[in-house]
């Protein structure tokens, strides 16, 4: 009897341990992000979570988050794109030529620049998908080529300033339509709407899985997740409302996350991307046009790199030859931080954005604390390695 009781206790302890490990593996980056926010708030004497600083984190890292969204699809296929930083610089240079030198309206220049990014993505996607050249080689060539073309377009000099309307895509805020002193009421209203929408979406997703006879979390677990979502969204909305409201770029990021979330979770194309990255041969045998999928993923990456380049140029108010240097590494690190697998087939848009925020929080927090750039690079490199180690550990644990 004692042996049975002892075995029962051991089994119960093992189940609790497994649940804790599952929760950590699933939400590890979210847990790390929250821990970093709390740690930097304490270490900076309350400066870190001030509304102005939170807004600065969003503005300073918006282009990296946009790159991470595009890079996610590339990584899901098991590839990398080393050229995105150079493409950003080249598109920024084109924007400078159009708007600064030729006084072309941003309403015309922005679509043209996005089209240029799409053409660049199509160029690289053709060599990878249809010729079979490794993506590493193609995009490394793109890194060198478009960095050189940026120097050619700019002549080694910066172009500035951009029109005020163009700058607002990176530095503008939602208008204060209610005019309440000390509080941006529109931001609070949008925060409530967003919180309710997210909880409703979670409820619908749970109900849909239950109808299809999939395992779903308990009602208590769902309520806890919904409560955390509401607290997080309303808390952030209050922080932004205490300053100047939601930045325009945050709205753009929200739209991108929504579109990519829908693409990867609710569309046939999204399922095909996961299938192609998970097992290329099986995907081909099942009738998926893997070459076409690869081609369009690189086109998408080119457009996202162009958008990131425009946003960076708008924030700097200048097109510079050095723009985007090493940002391809930040984009890839964001995706891997967010739980994407280095071998493809695993990753989410939410994870990529959280991974990008982890990098942004690290950069901002260490800068406030006076940590040198050299140490910042070393710490980020160590964390990237640990993220990959965690990915490998989770894979081995699931197999065993």
Short mmCIF file of C-alpha atoms in Angstrom, two decimals:
data_model
loop_
_atom_site.label_atom_id
_atom_site.label_comp_id
_atom_site.label_asym_id
_atom_site.label_seq_id
_atom_site.Cartn_x
_atom_site.Cartn_y
_atom_site.Cartn_z
CA UNK A 1 0.00 0.00 0.00
CA UNK A 2 2.82 2.38 0.90
CA UNK A 3 4.57 1.55 -2.40
CA UNK A 4 1.38 2.36 -4.34
CA UNK A 5 1.01 5.68 -2.51
CA UNK A 6 4.67 6.51 -3.09
CA UNK A 7 4.42 5.71 -6.82
CA UNK A 8 1.24 7.80 -7.05
CA UNK A 9 2.99 10.78 -5.47
CA UNK A 10 6.00 10.38 -7.77
CA UNK A 11 3.71 10.22 -10.80
CA UNK A 12 1.83 13.32 -9.65
CA UNK A 13 5.11 15.20 -9.11
CA UNK A 14 6.33 14.11 -12.55
CA UNK A 15 3.09 15.33 -14.20
CA UNK A 16 3.39 18.73 -12.49
CA UNK A 17 7.01 18.99 -13.59
CA UNK A 18 6.08 18.11 -17.17
CA UNK A 19 3.30 20.71 -17.21
CA UNK A 20 5.68 23.38 -15.92
CA UNK A 21 8.25 22.45 -18.58
CA UNK A 22 5.56 22.51 -21.28
CA UNK A 23 4.36 25.95 -20.19
CA UNK A 24 7.93 27.30 -20.09
CA UNK A 25 8.82 25.84 -23.51
CA UNK A 26 5.65 27.32 -25.02
CA UNK A 27 5.86 30.75 -23.39
CA UNK A 28 9.58 30.96 -22.62
CA UNK A 29 10.19 34.21 -24.52
CA UNK A 30 7.12 35.87 -23.00
CA UNK A 31 8.33 34.89 -19.53
CA UNK A 32 11.83 36.16 -20.32
CA UNK A 33 10.41 39.44 -21.72
CA UNK A 34 8.34 40.06 -18.59
CA UNK A 35 11.35 39.22 -16.39
CA UNK A 36 13.51 41.69 -18.33
CA UNK A 37 10.90 44.43 -18.01
CA UNK A 38 10.72 43.96 -14.24
CA UNK A 39 14.50 43.67 -13.87
CA UNK A 40 15.30 46.81 -15.88
CA UNK A 41 12.54 48.74 -14.09
CA UNK A 42 14.20 47.93 -10.78
CA UNK A 43 17.79 48.44 -11.99
CA UNK A 44 17.04 51.81 -13.64
CA UNK A 45 15.19 53.24 -10.65
CA UNK A 46 11.79 53.32 -12.36
CA UNK A 47 12.97 55.05 -15.55
CA UNK A 48 12.50 52.06 -17.85
CA UNK A 49 8.68 51.80 -17.81
CA UNK A 50 8.02 55.50 -18.13
CA UNK A 51 5.64 56.27 -21.05
CA UNK A 52 8.31 58.19 -22.97
CA UNK A 53 10.79 55.29 -22.79
CA UNK A 54 8.22 52.64 -23.76
CA UNK A 55 7.29 54.78 -26.76
CA UNK A 56 10.98 55.11 -27.66
CA UNK A 57 11.41 51.33 -27.57
CA UNK A 58 8.60 50.94 -30.12
CA UNK A 59 9.91 53.71 -32.38
CA UNK A 60 13.53 52.53 -32.22
CA UNK A 61 12.75 48.88 -32.98
CA UNK A 62 9.80 49.13 -35.35
CA UNK A 63 11.87 48.46 -38.47
CA UNK A 64 13.46 45.39 -36.84
CA UNK A 65 10.03 43.99 -35.92
CA UNK A 66 8.85 44.47 -39.51
CA UNK A 67 11.96 42.68 -40.79
CA UNK A 68 11.34 39.88 -38.28
CA UNK A 69 7.80 39.39 -39.59
CA UNK A 70 9.09 38.89 -43.13
CA UNK A 71 12.07 36.84 -42.00
CA UNK A 72 9.74 34.45 -40.16
CA UNK A 73 8.38 33.02 -43.42
CA UNK A 74 11.90 32.65 -44.82
CA UNK A 75 13.04 30.80 -41.69
CA UNK A 76 9.92 28.61 -41.76
CA UNK A 77 11.17 27.32 -45.12
CA UNK A 78 14.56 26.56 -43.56
CA UNK A 79 16.33 29.47 -45.29
CA UNK A 80 17.88 32.79 -44.23
CA UNK A 81 18.04 36.14 -46.01
CA UNK A 82 21.30 37.99 -45.45
CA UNK A 83 20.46 40.84 -47.83
CA UNK A 84 17.63 42.59 -45.98
CA UNK A 85 19.83 45.25 -44.37
CA UNK A 86 21.31 46.22 -47.74
CA UNK A 87 17.86 46.17 -49.37
CA UNK A 88 16.67 48.55 -46.65
CA UNK A 89 19.51 50.95 -47.42
CA UNK A 90 18.93 50.73 -51.19
CA UNK A 91 15.18 51.36 -50.89
CA UNK A 92 15.86 54.25 -48.50
CA UNK A 93 18.24 55.68 -51.10
CA UNK A 94 15.58 55.33 -53.80
CA UNK A 95 13.09 57.09 -51.52
CA UNK A 96 15.60 59.91 -51.06
CA UNK A 97 16.10 60.25 -54.81
CA UNK A 98 12.35 60.38 -55.40
CA UNK A 99 11.19 62.60 -52.55
CA UNK A 100 14.22 64.77 -51.74
CA UNK A 101 15.83 65.26 -55.14
CA UNK A 102 12.74 65.11 -57.36
CA UNK A 103 10.00 66.32 -54.98
CA UNK A 104 7.73 63.37 -55.75
CA UNK A 105 4.77 62.98 -53.39
CA UNK A 106 5.13 60.31 -50.66
CA UNK A 107 1.77 58.89 -51.85
CA UNK A 108 3.47 57.92 -55.12
CA UNK A 109 7.02 57.34 -53.87
CA UNK A 110 6.08 54.83 -51.14
CA UNK A 111 4.26 52.38 -53.48
CA UNK A 112 7.11 52.69 -55.99
CA UNK A 113 9.67 51.85 -53.29
CA UNK A 114 7.61 48.86 -52.11
CA UNK A 115 7.45 47.71 -55.74
CA UNK A 116 11.24 47.96 -55.95
CA UNK A 117 11.48 45.75 -52.85
CA UNK A 118 9.12 43.21 -54.44
CA UNK A 119 11.22 43.11 -57.62
CA UNK A 120 14.38 42.55 -55.55
CA UNK A 121 12.65 39.72 -53.69
CA UNK A 122 11.52 38.21 -57.00
CA UNK A 123 15.10 38.41 -58.32
CA UNK A 124 16.48 36.53 -55.33
CA UNK A 125 13.53 34.13 -55.12
CA UNK A 126 14.03 33.10 -58.74
CA UNK A 127 17.61 31.99 -58.13
CA UNK A 128 16.71 30.14 -54.94
CA UNK A 129 13.44 28.51 -56.04
CA UNK A 130 13.88 27.78 -59.72
CA UNK A 131 17.64 27.60 -60.26
CA UNK A 132 18.38 25.85 -56.97
CA UNK A 133 21.19 28.07 -55.73
CA UNK A 134 21.39 27.99 -51.90
CA UNK A 135 19.63 30.95 -50.28
CA UNK A 136 22.74 31.72 -48.23
CA UNK A 137 24.78 32.33 -51.40
CA UNK A 138 22.06 34.28 -53.24
CA UNK A 139 21.31 36.60 -50.35
CA UNK A 140 25.00 37.05 -49.50
CA UNK A 141 25.45 38.23 -53.09
CA UNK A 142 22.45 40.51 -52.57
CA UNK A 143 23.99 41.91 -49.40
CA UNK A 144 27.10 42.97 -51.33
CA UNK A 145 25.31 44.06 -54.50
CA UNK A 146 22.63 46.27 -52.98
CA UNK A 147 25.03 47.84 -50.48
CA UNK A 148 27.19 48.80 -53.44
CA UNK A 149 24.19 50.11 -55.41
CA UNK A 150 23.22 52.22 -52.40
CA UNK A 151 26.63 53.89 -52.55
CA UNK A 152 26.15 54.45 -56.28
CA UNK A 153 22.69 56.02 -55.87
CA UNK A 154 23.71 58.27 -52.98
CA UNK A 155 27.23 58.97 -54.18
CA UNK A 156 28.50 58.23 -50.68
CA UNK A 157 26.47 61.10 -49.18
CA UNK A 158 23.22 61.36 -47.22
CA UNK A 159 20.01 62.81 -48.63
CA UNK A 160 17.82 64.92 -46.32
CA UNK A 161 15.32 66.15 -45.25
CA UNK A 162 12.24 64.14 -46.19
CA UNK A 163 8.76 65.70 -46.40
CA UNK A 164 6.97 66.08 -43.06
CA UNK A 165 4.12 63.79 -44.14
CA UNK A 166 6.55 60.98 -44.88
CA UNK A 167 8.24 61.33 -41.50
CA UNK A 168 4.95 60.78 -39.70
CA UNK A 169 4.81 57.08 -40.67
CA UNK A 170 7.64 56.55 -38.19
CA UNK A 171 7.36 59.44 -35.73
CA UNK A 172 3.67 60.39 -35.85
CA UNK A 173 0.92 59.63 -33.33
CA UNK A 174 -2.83 59.10 -33.51
CA UNK A 175 -4.70 62.42 -33.33
CA UNK A 176 -6.10 63.48 -29.96
CA UNK A 177 -9.73 63.89 -31.05
CA UNK A 178 -11.18 64.22 -27.53
CA UNK A 179 -8.70 66.73 -26.13
CA UNK A 180 -8.71 65.44 -22.54
CA UNK A 181 -5.79 67.06 -20.66
CA UNK A 182 -3.04 64.62 -19.62
CA UNK A 183 -4.68 61.58 -21.19
CA UNK A 184 -5.07 60.40 -24.81
CA UNK A 185 -8.64 59.11 -24.56
CA UNK A 186 -8.77 57.63 -28.09
CA UNK A 187 -5.85 55.36 -27.20
CA UNK A 188 -7.67 54.05 -24.12
CA UNK A 189 -10.82 53.36 -26.16
CA UNK A 190 -8.84 51.51 -28.82
CA UNK A 191 -7.07 49.55 -26.06
CA UNK A 192 -10.42 48.36 -24.64
CA UNK A 193 -11.65 47.38 -28.11
CA UNK A 194 -8.40 45.51 -28.80
CA UNK A 195 -8.50 43.66 -25.46
CA UNK A 196 -12.11 42.53 -26.01
CA UNK A 197 -11.31 41.49 -29.60
CA UNK A 198 -8.31 39.41 -28.55
CA UNK A 199 -10.22 37.61 -25.79
CA UNK A 200 -13.09 36.92 -28.21
CA UNK A 201 -10.61 35.55 -30.77
CA UNK A 202 -9.11 33.28 -28.11
CA UNK A 203 -12.59 32.05 -27.19
CA UNK A 204 -13.46 31.36 -30.84
CA UNK A 205 -10.19 29.49 -31.36
CA UNK A 206 -10.83 27.35 -28.27
CA UNK A 207 -14.41 26.60 -29.36
CA UNK A 208 -13.27 25.67 -32.87
CA UNK A 209 -10.63 23.27 -31.57
CA UNK A 210 -13.18 21.72 -29.22
CA UNK A 211 -15.65 21.20 -32.08
CA UNK A 212 -12.93 19.41 -34.06
CA UNK A 213 -12.24 17.14 -31.06
CA UNK A 214 -8.78 18.57 -30.34
CA UNK A 215 -7.46 18.92 -26.80
CA UNK A 216 -8.15 22.36 -25.33
CA UNK A 217 -6.92 24.02 -22.12
CA UNK A 218 -9.23 23.88 -19.12
CA UNK A 219 -11.67 26.74 -18.54
CA UNK A 220 -9.54 27.97 -15.63
CA UNK A 221 -6.45 28.08 -17.86
CA UNK A 222 -8.42 29.96 -20.53
CA UNK A 223 -9.70 32.50 -18.01
CA UNK A 224 -6.17 33.09 -16.67
CA UNK A 225 -4.86 33.63 -20.20
CA UNK A 226 -7.76 35.98 -21.00
CA UNK A 227 -7.18 37.96 -17.79
CA UNK A 228 -3.46 38.31 -18.56
CA UNK A 229 -4.28 39.48 -22.09
CA UNK A 230 -6.67 42.14 -20.78
CA UNK A 231 -4.20 43.37 -18.15
CA UNK A 232 -1.33 43.52 -20.66
CA UNK A 233 -3.27 45.33 -23.39
CA UNK A 234 -4.96 47.81 -21.05
CA UNK A 235 -1.71 48.40 -19.16
CA UNK A 236 0.20 49.21 -22.35
CA UNK A 237 -2.68 51.35 -23.63
CA UNK A 238 -2.63 53.38 -20.41
CA UNK A 239 1.15 53.86 -20.70
CA UNK A 240 0.83 55.14 -24.29
CA UNK A 241 -2.23 57.25 -23.41
CA UNK A 242 -0.21 58.93 -20.66
CA UNK A 243 2.21 60.27 -23.27
CA UNK A 244 0.99 61.10 -26.80
CA UNK A 245 -1.12 58.05 -27.59
CA UNK A 246 -0.46 55.15 -29.92
CA UNK A 247 2.35 55.84 -32.44
CA UNK A 248 1.31 55.44 -36.07
CA UNK A 249 4.01 52.80 -36.54
CA UNK A 250 2.45 50.72 -33.74
CA UNK A 251 -0.83 50.64 -35.71
CA UNK A 252 1.12 49.53 -38.80
CA UNK A 253 2.81 46.80 -36.75
CA UNK A 254 -0.56 45.67 -35.41
CA UNK A 255 -1.93 45.32 -38.94
CA UNK A 256 1.16 43.36 -40.02
CA UNK A 257 0.89 40.98 -37.05
CA UNK A 258 -2.82 40.45 -37.77
CA UNK A 259 -2.23 39.74 -41.45
CA UNK A 260 0.68 37.37 -40.81
CA UNK A 261 -1.22 35.63 -38.02
CA UNK A 262 -4.15 35.04 -40.38
CA UNK A 263 -1.83 33.94 -43.20
CA UNK A 264 0.10 31.40 -41.14
CA UNK A 265 -2.83 30.00 -39.14
CA UNK A 266 -5.94 30.27 -41.30
CA UNK A 267 -4.90 29.95 -44.95
CA UNK A 268 -3.85 27.12 -47.25
CA UNK A 269 -0.72 29.05 -48.24
CA UNK A 270 0.31 29.27 -44.60
CA UNK A 271 -0.11 25.54 -44.07
CA UNK A 272 1.90 24.91 -47.23
CA UNK A 273 4.76 27.09 -45.96
CA UNK A 274 4.91 25.08 -42.74
CA UNK A 275 4.70 21.80 -44.67
CA UNK A 276 7.45 22.83 -47.10
CA UNK A 277 9.80 23.83 -44.31
CA UNK A 278 8.96 20.81 -42.18
CA UNK A 279 9.56 18.18 -44.88
CA UNK A 280 10.34 19.32 -48.41
CA UNK A 281 10.10 15.88 -50.06
CA UNK A 282 6.81 15.05 -48.39
CA UNK A 283 5.40 18.43 -49.40
CA UNK A 284 6.40 17.86 -53.03
CA UNK A 285 4.90 14.38 -53.04
CA UNK A 286 1.64 15.74 -51.61
CA UNK A 287 1.29 18.12 -54.55
CA UNK A 288 2.45 21.38 -52.96
CA UNK A 289 4.18 23.67 -55.46
CA UNK A 290 7.21 24.22 -53.27
CA UNK A 291 9.12 26.29 -55.82
CA UNK A 292 6.22 28.71 -56.15
CA UNK A 293 5.90 28.94 -52.36
CA UNK A 294 9.63 29.68 -52.00
CA UNK A 295 9.52 32.31 -54.75
CA UNK A 296 6.64 34.24 -53.18
CA UNK A 297 8.12 34.05 -49.70
CA UNK A 298 11.21 35.86 -50.99
CA UNK A 299 9.03 38.41 -52.81
CA UNK A 300 7.28 39.03 -49.49
CA UNK A 301 10.64 39.41 -47.75
CA UNK A 302 11.69 42.01 -50.32
CA UNK A 303 8.53 44.05 -49.73
CA UNK A 304 8.94 43.88 -45.96
CA UNK A 305 12.60 44.92 -46.22
CA UNK A 306 11.51 47.86 -48.38
CA UNK A 307 8.88 48.87 -45.82
CA UNK A 308 11.45 48.62 -43.03
CA UNK A 309 13.85 50.74 -45.08
CA UNK A 310 11.20 53.43 -45.57
CA UNK A 311 10.39 53.49 -41.86
CA UNK A 312 14.06 53.74 -40.91
CA UNK A 313 14.60 56.56 -43.41
CA UNK A 314 11.53 58.37 -42.04
CA UNK A 315 12.77 58.03 -38.45
CA UNK A 316 16.29 59.25 -39.32
CA UNK A 317 14.85 61.87 -41.70
CA UNK A 318 17.66 60.96 -44.07
CA UNK A 319 18.75 58.32 -46.56
CA UNK A 320 22.26 57.21 -45.60
CA UNK A 321 24.70 54.71 -47.15
CA UNK A 322 25.17 52.98 -43.76
CA UNK A 323 21.46 52.42 -43.09
CA UNK A 324 20.47 48.85 -42.22
CA UNK A 325 24.00 47.64 -41.48
CA UNK A 326 23.86 44.27 -39.64
CA UNK A 327 20.06 44.47 -39.26
CA UNK A 328 19.73 41.13 -41.04
CA UNK A 329 21.34 39.58 -37.95
CA UNK A 330 18.90 41.36 -35.64
CA UNK A 331 15.96 40.14 -37.73
CA UNK A 332 17.15 36.54 -37.69
CA UNK A 333 17.94 36.73 -33.99
CA UNK A 334 14.41 38.01 -33.31
CA UNK A 335 12.88 35.05 -35.13
CA UNK A 336 15.11 32.51 -33.37
CA UNK A 337 14.53 34.19 -30.01
CA UNK A 338 10.83 33.78 -30.65
CA UNK A 339 11.06 30.00 -30.89
CA UNK A 340 11.49 29.41 -34.62
CA UNK A 341 13.44 26.29 -35.53
CA UNK A 342 16.72 26.58 -37.40
CA UNK A 343 15.68 23.62 -39.57
CA UNK A 344 12.35 25.16 -40.64
CA UNK A 345 8.69 24.32 -40.15
CA UNK A 346 8.35 25.76 -36.62
CA UNK A 347 7.66 29.36 -35.59
CA UNK A 348 4.92 31.94 -35.08
CA UNK A 349 4.47 35.62 -35.84
CA UNK A 350 3.76 36.30 -32.16
CA UNK A 351 7.02 34.59 -31.23
CA UNK A 352 8.98 36.63 -33.79
CA UNK A 353 7.55 39.91 -32.47
CA UNK A 354 8.21 38.92 -28.85
CA UNK A 355 11.75 37.92 -29.82
CA UNK A 356 12.25 41.32 -31.45
CA UNK A 357 10.93 43.05 -28.34
CA UNK A 358 13.36 41.06 -26.18
CA UNK A 359 16.22 42.43 -28.27
CA UNK A 360 14.80 45.94 -28.15
CA UNK A 361 14.32 45.80 -24.38
CA UNK A 362 17.88 44.50 -23.93
CA UNK A 363 19.33 47.30 -26.09
CA UNK A 364 17.30 50.02 -24.41
CA UNK A 365 17.77 48.76 -20.85
CA UNK A 366 21.49 48.27 -21.19
CA UNK A 367 21.87 51.71 -22.79
CA UNK A 368 20.04 53.38 -19.90
CA UNK A 369 22.33 51.53 -17.49
CA UNK A 370 25.40 52.74 -19.38
CA UNK A 371 26.52 49.32 -20.66
CA UNK A 372 28.96 49.72 -23.57
CA UNK A 373 28.06 48.70 -27.11
CA UNK A 374 30.76 46.02 -27.05
CA UNK A 375 29.21 44.32 -24.02
CA UNK A 376 25.73 44.71 -25.49
CA UNK A 377 26.81 42.78 -28.59
CA UNK A 378 28.42 40.07 -26.48
CA UNK A 379 25.33 39.65 -24.30
CA UNK A 380 22.98 39.49 -27.32
CA UNK A 381 25.22 36.88 -28.94
CA UNK A 382 25.14 34.75 -25.80
CA UNK A 383 21.35 34.99 -25.59
CA UNK A 384 21.00 33.97 -29.26
CA UNK A 385 23.10 30.89 -28.58
CA UNK A 386 20.98 30.07 -25.53
CA UNK A 387 17.81 30.44 -27.61
CA UNK A 388 19.07 27.86 -30.11
CA UNK A 389 20.14 25.55 -27.27
CA UNK A 390 16.64 25.85 -25.79
CA UNK A 391 15.14 24.96 -29.18
CA UNK A 392 17.30 21.83 -29.44
CA UNK A 393 16.47 20.85 -25.85
CA UNK A 394 12.72 21.17 -26.47
CA UNK A 395 12.99 19.01 -29.59
CA UNK A 396 14.85 16.25 -27.77
CA UNK A 397 12.41 16.37 -24.84
CA UNK A 398 9.40 15.99 -27.15
CA UNK A 399 10.99 13.07 -28.97
CA UNK A 400 11.84 11.28 -25.72
#
